Amino acid sequence: MSKLNKVEKCVQKGKDEELVKLAQDKDLEVRLAAIAGLGKMSGKDTACNALIAMMTDPEPKIRAACAEAMGQLGDDRADTHLRYHLEQEKDPQVAQAMHNALSVLHHR
């Protein structure tokens, strides 16, 4: 089974801890898929904590994906962390993803 298929299975079965591990994979595509999967783990502290921790990743695509996933997750802590990281963010695409996530959070 490919790692991308594994991500899909983890999402279907709600295996947030396995998704956290896959979000650290060396393959960027696998990482991005796992992060998107974490955004679907509503009500799981593990998912939210992992996304918050990855907001400092050096790769802008990872930070943007984390912001989007945090918006989908809808955790109360997401708003605070997105606003904090938005103040420090230098990449315009990541900042836009953070704005979009905040907008999603506020329209729930």
C-alpha positions as semicolon CSV with decimal commas, in nm:
position;residue;x (nm);y (nm);z (nm)
1;M;0,000;0,000;0,000
2;S;0,135;0,342;-0,092
3;K;0,172;0,604;0,178
4;L;-0,096;0,818;0,013
5;N;-0,338;0,524;0,030
6;K;-0,236;0,479;0,392
7;V;-0,325;0,845;0,459
8;E;-0,667;0,789;0,306
9;K;-0,729;0,479;0,521
10;C;-0,622;0,666;0,835
11;V;-0,868;0,945;0,757
12;Q;-1,149;0,696;0,701
13;K;-1,074;0,516;1,028
14;G;-1,008;0,831;1,231
15;K;-0,649;0,734;1,312
16;D;-0,519;1,078;1,403
17;E;-0,198;0,958;1,568
18;E;-0,097;0,770;1,253
19;L;-0,169;1,082;1,046
20;V;0,060;1,283;1,274
21;K;0,341;1,038;1,196
22;L;0,271;1,056;0,822
23;A;0,273;1,437;0,843
24;Q;0,644;1,409;0,927
25;D;0,727;1,195;0,621
26;K;1,015;1,297;0,394
27;D;0,780;1,307;0,090
28;L;0,612;1,649;0,068
29;E;0,304;1,507;-0,106
30;V;0,251;1,256;0,176
31;R;0,299;1,529;0,437
32;L;0,045;1,757;0,268
33;A;-0,211;1,474;0,238
34;A;-0,165;1,381;0,604
35;I;-0,207;1,743;0,712
36;A;-0,527;1,771;0,507
37;G;-0,640;1,450;0,676
38;L;-0,573;1,597;1,019
39;G;-0,811;1,879;0,928
40;K;-1,088;1,619;0,909
41;M;-1,026;1,488;1,263
42;S;-1,278;1,714;1,434
43;G;-1,273;1,686;1,811
44;K;-0,930;1,522;1,827
45;D;-0,677;1,706;2,044
46;T;-0,389;1,514;1,885
47;A;-0,475;1,657;1,543
48;C;-0,500;2,014;1,667
49;N;-0,180;1,992;1,869
50;A;0,012;1,852;1,572
51;L;-0,115;2,122;1,337
52;I;-0,023;2,394;1,587
53;A;0,329;2,250;1,619
54;M;0,376;2,235;1,241
55;M;0,288;2,603;1,196
56;T;0,659;2,679;1,242
57;D;0,775;2,441;0,966
58;P;1,033;2,601;0,734
59;E;0,837;2,487;0,424
60;P;0,568;2,745;0,330
61;K;0,344;2,480;0,169
62;I;0,335;2,295;0,500
63;R;0,243;2,609;0,695
64;A;-0,030;2,695;0,443
65;A;-0,170;2,340;0,457
66;C;-0,168;2,352;0,839
67;A;-0,359;2,680;0,834
68;E;-0,623;2,534;0,600
69;A;-0,652;2,220;0,812
70;M;-0,690;2,426;1,129
71;G;-0,975;2,616;0,967
72;Q;-1,148;2,288;0,881
73;L;-1,082;2,138;1,222
74;G;-1,273;2,417;1,390
75;D;-1,097;2,383;1,726
76;D;-1,132;2,685;1,955
77;R;-0,753;2,711;1,987
78;A;-0,709;2,747;1,611
79;D;-0,817;3,112;1,605
80;T;-0,557;3,219;1,862
81;H;-0,272;3,029;1,698
82;L;-0,359;3,143;1,346
83;R;-0,367;3,507;1,456
84;Y;-0,035;3,471;1,637
85;H;0,140;3,308;1,340
86;L;-0,018;3,552;1,096
87;E;0,162;3,840;1,269
88;Q;0,498;3,669;1,204
89;E;0,433;3,522;0,859
90;K;0,649;3,658;0,575
91;D;0,516;3,440;0,288
92;P;0,210;3,604;0,123
93;Q;0,055;3,271;0,019
94;V;0,079;3,135;0,373
95;A;-0,066;3,457;0,512
96;Q;-0,357;3,427;0,268
97;A;-0,417;3,068;0,377
98;M;-0,425;3,189;0,738
99;H;-0,675;3,463;0,652
100;N;-0,891;3,208;0,470
101;A;-0,878;2,969;0,767
102;L;-0,978;3,247;1,007
103;S;-1,269;3,333;0,779
104;V;-1,383;2,969;0,778
105;L;-1,358;2,956;1,158
106;H;-1,566;3,269;1,198
107;H;-1,841;3,145;0,967
108;R;-1,909;2,821;1,154
